[in-house]
Short mmCIF file of C-alpha atoms in Angstrom, two decimals:
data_model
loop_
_atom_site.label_atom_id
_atom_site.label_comp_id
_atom_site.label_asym_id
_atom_site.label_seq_id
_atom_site.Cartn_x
_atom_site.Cartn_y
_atom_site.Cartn_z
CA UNK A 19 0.00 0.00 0.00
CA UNK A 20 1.38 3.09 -0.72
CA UNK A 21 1.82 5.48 1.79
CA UNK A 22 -0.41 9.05 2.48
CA UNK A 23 2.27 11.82 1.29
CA UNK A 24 1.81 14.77 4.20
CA UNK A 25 1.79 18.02 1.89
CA UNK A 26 2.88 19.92 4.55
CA UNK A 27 7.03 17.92 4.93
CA UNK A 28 9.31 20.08 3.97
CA UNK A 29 10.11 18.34 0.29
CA UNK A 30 6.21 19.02 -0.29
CA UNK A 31 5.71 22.51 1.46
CA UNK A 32 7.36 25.00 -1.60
CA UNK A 33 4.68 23.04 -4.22
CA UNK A 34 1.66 23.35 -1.90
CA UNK A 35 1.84 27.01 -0.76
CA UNK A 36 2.60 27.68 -4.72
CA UNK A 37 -0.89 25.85 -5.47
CA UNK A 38 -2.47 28.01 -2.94
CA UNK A 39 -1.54 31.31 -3.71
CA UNK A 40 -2.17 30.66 -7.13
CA UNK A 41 -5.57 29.51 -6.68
CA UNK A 42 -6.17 32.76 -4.67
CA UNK A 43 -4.92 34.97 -7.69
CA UNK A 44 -7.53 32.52 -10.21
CA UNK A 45 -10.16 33.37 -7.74
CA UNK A 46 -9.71 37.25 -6.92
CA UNK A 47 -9.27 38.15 -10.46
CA UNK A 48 -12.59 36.37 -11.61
CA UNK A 49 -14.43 37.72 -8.69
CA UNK A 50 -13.50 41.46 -10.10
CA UNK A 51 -14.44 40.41 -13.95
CA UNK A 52 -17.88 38.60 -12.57
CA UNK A 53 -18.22 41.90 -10.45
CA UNK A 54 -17.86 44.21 -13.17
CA UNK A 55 -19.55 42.54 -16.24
CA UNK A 56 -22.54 40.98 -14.43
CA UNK A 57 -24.43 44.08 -12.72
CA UNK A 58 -27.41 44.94 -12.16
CA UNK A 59 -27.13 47.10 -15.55
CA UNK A 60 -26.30 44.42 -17.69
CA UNK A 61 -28.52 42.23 -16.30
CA UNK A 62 -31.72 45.26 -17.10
CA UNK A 63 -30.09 46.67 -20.25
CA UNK A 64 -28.81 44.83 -22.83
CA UNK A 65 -27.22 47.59 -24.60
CA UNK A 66 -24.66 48.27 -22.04
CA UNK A 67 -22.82 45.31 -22.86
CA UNK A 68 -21.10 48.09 -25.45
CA UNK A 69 -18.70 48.81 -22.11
CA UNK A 70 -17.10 45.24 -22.34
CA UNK A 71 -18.13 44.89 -26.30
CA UNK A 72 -17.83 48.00 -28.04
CA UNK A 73 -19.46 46.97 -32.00
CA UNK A 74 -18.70 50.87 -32.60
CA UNK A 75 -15.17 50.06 -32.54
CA UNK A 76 -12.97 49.96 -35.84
CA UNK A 77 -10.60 47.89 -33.87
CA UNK A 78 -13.25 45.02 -33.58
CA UNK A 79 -11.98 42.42 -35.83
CA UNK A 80 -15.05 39.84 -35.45
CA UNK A 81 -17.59 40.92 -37.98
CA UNK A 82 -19.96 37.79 -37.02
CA UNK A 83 -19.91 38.64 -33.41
CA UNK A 84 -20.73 43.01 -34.92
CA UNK A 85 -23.44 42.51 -36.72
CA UNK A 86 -25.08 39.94 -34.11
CA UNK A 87 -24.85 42.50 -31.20
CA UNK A 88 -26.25 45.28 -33.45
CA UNK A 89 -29.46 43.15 -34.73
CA UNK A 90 -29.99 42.54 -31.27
CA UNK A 91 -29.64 46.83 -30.35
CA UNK A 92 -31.98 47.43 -33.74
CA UNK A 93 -34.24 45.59 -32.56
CA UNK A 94 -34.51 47.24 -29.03
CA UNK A 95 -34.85 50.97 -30.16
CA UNK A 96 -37.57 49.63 -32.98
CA UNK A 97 -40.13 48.71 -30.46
CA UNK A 98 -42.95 50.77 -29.78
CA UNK A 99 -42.67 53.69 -26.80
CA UNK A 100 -43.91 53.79 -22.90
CA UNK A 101 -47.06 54.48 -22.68
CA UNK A 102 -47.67 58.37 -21.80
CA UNK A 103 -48.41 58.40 -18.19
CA UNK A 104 -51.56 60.22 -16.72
CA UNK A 105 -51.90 61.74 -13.54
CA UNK A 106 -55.11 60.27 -11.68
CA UNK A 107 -55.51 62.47 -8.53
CA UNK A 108 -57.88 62.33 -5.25
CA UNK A 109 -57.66 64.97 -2.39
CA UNK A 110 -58.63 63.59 1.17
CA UNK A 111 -59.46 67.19 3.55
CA UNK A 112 -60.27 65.63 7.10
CA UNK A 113 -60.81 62.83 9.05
CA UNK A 114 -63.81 61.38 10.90
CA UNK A 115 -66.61 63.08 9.01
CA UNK A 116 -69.90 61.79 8.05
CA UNK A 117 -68.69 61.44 4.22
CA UNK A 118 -65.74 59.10 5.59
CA UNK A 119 -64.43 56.00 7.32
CA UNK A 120 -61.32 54.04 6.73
CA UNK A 121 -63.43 51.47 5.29
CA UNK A 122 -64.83 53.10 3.20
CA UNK A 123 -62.18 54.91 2.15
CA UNK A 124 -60.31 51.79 1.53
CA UNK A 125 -62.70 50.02 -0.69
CA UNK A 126 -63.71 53.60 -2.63
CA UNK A 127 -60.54 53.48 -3.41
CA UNK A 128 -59.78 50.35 -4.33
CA UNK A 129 -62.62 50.55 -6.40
CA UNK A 130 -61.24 53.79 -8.38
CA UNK A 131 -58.23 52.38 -9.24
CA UNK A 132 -59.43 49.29 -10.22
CA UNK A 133 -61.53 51.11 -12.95
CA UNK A 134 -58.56 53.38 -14.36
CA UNK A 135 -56.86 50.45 -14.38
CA UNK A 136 -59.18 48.75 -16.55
CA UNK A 137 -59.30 51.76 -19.03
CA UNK A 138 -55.11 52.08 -19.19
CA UNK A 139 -53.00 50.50 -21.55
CA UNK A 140 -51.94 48.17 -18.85
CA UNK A 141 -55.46 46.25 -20.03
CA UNK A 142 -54.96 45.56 -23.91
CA UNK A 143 -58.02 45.13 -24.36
CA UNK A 144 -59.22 48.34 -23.73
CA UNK A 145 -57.05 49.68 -26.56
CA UNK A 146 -55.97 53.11 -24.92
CA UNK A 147 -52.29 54.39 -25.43
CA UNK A 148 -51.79 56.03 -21.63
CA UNK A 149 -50.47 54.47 -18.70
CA UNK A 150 -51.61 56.23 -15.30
CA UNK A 151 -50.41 56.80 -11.75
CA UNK A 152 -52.12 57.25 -8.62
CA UNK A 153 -51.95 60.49 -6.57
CA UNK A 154 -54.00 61.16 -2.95
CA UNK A 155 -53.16 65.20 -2.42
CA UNK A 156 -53.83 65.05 1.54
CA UNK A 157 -54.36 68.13 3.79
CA UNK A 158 -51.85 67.97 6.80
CA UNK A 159 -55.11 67.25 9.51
CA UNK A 160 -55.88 63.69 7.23
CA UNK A 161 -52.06 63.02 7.26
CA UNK A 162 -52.62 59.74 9.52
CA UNK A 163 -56.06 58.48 8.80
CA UNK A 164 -54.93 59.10 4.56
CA UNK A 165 -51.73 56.65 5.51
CA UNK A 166 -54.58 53.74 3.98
CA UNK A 167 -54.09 55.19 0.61
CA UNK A 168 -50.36 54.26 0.54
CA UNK A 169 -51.18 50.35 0.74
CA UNK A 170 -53.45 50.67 -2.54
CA UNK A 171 -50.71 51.78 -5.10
CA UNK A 172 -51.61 55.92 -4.50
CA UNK A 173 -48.61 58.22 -3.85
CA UNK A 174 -49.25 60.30 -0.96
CA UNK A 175 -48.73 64.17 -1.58
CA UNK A 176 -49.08 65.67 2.18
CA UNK A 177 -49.96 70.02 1.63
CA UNK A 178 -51.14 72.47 3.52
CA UNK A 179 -53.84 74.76 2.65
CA UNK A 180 -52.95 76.68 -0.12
CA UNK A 181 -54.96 80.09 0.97
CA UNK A 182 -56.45 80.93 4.49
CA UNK A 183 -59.92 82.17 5.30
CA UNK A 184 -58.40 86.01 6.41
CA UNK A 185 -56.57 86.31 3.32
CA UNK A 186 -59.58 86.80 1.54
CA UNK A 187 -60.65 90.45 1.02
CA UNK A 188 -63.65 91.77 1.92
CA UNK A 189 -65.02 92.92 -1.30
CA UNK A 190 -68.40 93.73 -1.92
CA UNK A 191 -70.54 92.71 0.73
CA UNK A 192 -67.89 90.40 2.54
CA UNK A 193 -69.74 87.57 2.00
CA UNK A 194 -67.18 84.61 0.76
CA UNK A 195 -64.77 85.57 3.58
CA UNK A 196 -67.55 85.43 6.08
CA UNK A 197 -69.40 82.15 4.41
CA UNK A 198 -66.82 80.65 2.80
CA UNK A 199 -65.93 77.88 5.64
CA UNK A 200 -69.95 76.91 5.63
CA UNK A 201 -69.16 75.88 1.86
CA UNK A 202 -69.65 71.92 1.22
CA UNK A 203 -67.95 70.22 2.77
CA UNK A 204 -64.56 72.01 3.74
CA UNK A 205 -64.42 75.53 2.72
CA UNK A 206 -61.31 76.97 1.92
CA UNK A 207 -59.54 73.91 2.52
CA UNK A 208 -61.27 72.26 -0.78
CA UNK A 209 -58.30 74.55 -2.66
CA UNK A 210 -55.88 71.55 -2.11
CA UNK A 211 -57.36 70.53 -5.64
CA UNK A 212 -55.53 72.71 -6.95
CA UNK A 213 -52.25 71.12 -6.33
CA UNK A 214 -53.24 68.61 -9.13
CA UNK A 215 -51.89 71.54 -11.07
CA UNK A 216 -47.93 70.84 -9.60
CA UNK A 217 -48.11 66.91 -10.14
CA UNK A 218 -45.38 66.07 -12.62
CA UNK A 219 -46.87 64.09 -15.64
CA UNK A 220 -48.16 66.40 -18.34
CA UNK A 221 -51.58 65.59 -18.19
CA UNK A 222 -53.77 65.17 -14.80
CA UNK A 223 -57.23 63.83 -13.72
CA UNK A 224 -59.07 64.88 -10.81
CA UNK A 225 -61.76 63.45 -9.32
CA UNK A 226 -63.35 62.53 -6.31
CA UNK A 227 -62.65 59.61 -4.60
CA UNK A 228 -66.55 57.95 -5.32
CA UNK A 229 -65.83 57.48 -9.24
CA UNK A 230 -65.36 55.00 -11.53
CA UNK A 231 -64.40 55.14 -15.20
CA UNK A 232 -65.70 52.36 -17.99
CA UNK A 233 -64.07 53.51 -21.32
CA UNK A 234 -60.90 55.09 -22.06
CA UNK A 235 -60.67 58.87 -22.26
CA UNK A 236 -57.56 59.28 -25.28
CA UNK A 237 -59.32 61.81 -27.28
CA UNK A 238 -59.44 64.08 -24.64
CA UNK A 239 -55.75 63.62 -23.42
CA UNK A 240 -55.06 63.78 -26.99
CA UNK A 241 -56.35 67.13 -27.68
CA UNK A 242 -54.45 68.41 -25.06
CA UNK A 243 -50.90 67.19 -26.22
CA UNK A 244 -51.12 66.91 -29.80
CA UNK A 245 -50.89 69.87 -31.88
CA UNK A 246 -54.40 70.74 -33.17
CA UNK A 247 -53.40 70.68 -37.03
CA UNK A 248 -51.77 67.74 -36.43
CA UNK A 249 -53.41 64.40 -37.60
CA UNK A 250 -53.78 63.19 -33.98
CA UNK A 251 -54.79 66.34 -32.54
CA UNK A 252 -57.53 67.07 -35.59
CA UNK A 253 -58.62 63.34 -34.60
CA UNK A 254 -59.05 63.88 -31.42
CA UNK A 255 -61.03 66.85 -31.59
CA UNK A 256 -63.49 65.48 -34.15
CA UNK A 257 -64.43 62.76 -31.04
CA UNK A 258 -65.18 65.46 -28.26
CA UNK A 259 -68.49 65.73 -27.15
CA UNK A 260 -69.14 69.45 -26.64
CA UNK A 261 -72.18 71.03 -24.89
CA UNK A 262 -72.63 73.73 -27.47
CA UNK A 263 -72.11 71.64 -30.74
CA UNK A 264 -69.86 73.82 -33.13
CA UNK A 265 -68.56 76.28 -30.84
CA UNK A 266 -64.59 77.30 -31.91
CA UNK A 267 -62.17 75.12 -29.95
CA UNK A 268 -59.14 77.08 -28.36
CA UNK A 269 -55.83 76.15 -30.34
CA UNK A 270 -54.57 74.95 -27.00
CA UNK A 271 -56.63 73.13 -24.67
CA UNK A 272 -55.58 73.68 -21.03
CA UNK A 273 -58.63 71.49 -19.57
CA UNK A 274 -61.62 69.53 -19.84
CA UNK A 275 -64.95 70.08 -17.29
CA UNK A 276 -68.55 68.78 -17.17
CA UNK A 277 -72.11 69.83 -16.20
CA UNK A 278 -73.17 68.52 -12.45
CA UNK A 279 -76.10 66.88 -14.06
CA UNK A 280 -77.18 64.78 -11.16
CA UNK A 281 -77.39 67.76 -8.93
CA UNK A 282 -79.90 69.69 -11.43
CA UNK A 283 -83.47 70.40 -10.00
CA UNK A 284 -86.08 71.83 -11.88
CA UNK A 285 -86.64 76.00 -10.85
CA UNK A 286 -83.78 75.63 -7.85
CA UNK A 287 -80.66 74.73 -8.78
CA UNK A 288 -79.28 74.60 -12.62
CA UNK A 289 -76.74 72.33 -14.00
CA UNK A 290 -73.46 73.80 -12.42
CA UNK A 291 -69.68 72.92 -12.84
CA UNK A 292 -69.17 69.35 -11.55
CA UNK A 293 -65.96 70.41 -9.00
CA UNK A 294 -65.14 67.00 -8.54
CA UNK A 295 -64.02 66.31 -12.09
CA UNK A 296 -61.19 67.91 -14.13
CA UNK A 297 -59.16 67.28 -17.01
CA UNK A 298 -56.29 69.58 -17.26
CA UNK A 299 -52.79 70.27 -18.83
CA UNK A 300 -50.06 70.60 -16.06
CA UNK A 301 -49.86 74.06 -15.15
CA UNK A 302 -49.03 75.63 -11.94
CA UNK A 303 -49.75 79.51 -12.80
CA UNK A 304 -53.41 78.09 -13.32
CA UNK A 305 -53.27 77.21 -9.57
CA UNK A 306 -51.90 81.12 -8.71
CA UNK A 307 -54.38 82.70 -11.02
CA UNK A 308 -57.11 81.00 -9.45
CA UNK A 309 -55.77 82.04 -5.66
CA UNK A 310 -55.43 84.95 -6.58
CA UNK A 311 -59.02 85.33 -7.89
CA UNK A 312 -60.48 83.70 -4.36
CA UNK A 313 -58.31 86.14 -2.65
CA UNK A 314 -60.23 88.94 -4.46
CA UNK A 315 -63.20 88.52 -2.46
CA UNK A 316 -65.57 89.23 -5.82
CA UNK A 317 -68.09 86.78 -4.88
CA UNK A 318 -72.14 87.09 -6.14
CA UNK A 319 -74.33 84.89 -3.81
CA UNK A 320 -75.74 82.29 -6.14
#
């Protein structure tokens, strides 16, 4: 039998230690080429495998490997674009009144979503071209009881009242400074709608938190961002529904309202501006101009 060589006798010790720092060399040079070709950029973009395989370079003497790499690139940048995002936007005011619970709120909202959802391009089937995301524009006194919002996909945008009650003038009679805080339901601090305005994507929705949508609004968004000579924008505008049929579109539309039809009654009160619904190009001097009108005090009781 032969017998168990010790690597570790002196004839044996110069060959081991050799074989071990050698192996440690092997090992800490592939750890630095696995470290810097597989991250998490390569792994999302396949394009950035130009920093280890440049195809722009002359010096590349593989024409094979070139043309492979740059069919696969082609074929990237030729698919169709992201969606366009849209802006859907609640504002919460206060907790703890009869309109809301956290229940409620919760399943409202759950509700809402579902149906934008539906209408967004995230559903194929219901053919629209625009992505959305969720906004819930929260006065600071709803802050915790809002926090519900957060756990069904809405971004929480936390905001103070944008005007207060004694920075209204007293013009004319006085009467929206004096009344304005008896106003349904939250007086003066309904203005957080405004915010919508400030949200980032080009093109937001406001509504209140008891909708829900059942077909895809793209002619409207498209009027807004297309051009309106171009083919889109003349496209789009030949689909909206207007209440006086024929009347001369602005060249750009900064917003989209309806009628309060469901609060009409007959010889008390007409068919006013539904506040709860708003289509609107992002602008934040519309959210100014509109302060600075409230701040005017030029109010006729109606």
């Amino acid at each position: 039998m032969t017998a168990i060589q010790n690597p570790f006798r002196e004839q044996n010790r110069f060959t081991f230690t050799a074989f071990i720092k050698v192996g440690i060399v092997v090992w800490s040079v592939g750890s630095l080429l696995m470290a810097f070709y597989f991250t998490p950029d390569h792994f999302h973009d396949p394009t950035s495998h130009d920093m280890v395989l440049d195809t722009n370079d002359n010096t590349n003497t593989n024409p094979a490997l070139s043309v492979t790499i740059n069919a696969d690139i082609s074929s990237i940048s030729a698919s169709p674009p992201k969606a366009k995002t849209i802006a859907y936007a609640v504002s919460f005011i206060k907790c703890g009144d009869r309109q809301t619970s956290s229940a409620g709120l919760t399943d409202a909202s759950l509700v809402l979503r579902h149906s934008i959802h539906k209408i967004s391009s995230r559903n194929p089937s219901s053919g629209s071209a625009y992505d959305y995301k969720m906004y819930a524009i929260v006065h600071t006194q709803a802050k915790e009881c809002s926090a519900v919002l957060k756990d069904v996909g809405f971004e929480i945008v936390i905001v103070d009242p944008p005007i207060a009650q004694e920075e209204i003038q007293a013009g004319g009679d006085g009467y929206l400074q004096k009344n304005i805080h008896r106003e349904w339901c939250c007086g003066h601090d309904e203005f957080v709608k405004l915010y919508a305005y400030t949200l980032p994507e080009e093109v937001i929705v406001h509504v209140d938190i008891d909708y829900a949508f059942y077909k895809p609004m793209d002619h409207l968004f498209d009027a807004i961002l297309y051009d309106k000579d171009s083919p889109e924008g003349m496209a789009a505008r030949g689909k909206l529904e207007l209440e006086r049929p024929g009347e001369r579109l602005p060249d750009q539309i900064g917003a989209f309202i309806t009628r309060d039809w469901g609060q009409v009654a007959p010889n008390k009160f007409p068919p006013a501006y539904q506040a709860g619904f708003l289509v609107a190009r992002r602008d934040p001097s519309v959210m100014k101009e509109a302060l600075d009108i409230v701040r005017m005090g030029n109010y006729t009781k109606g």
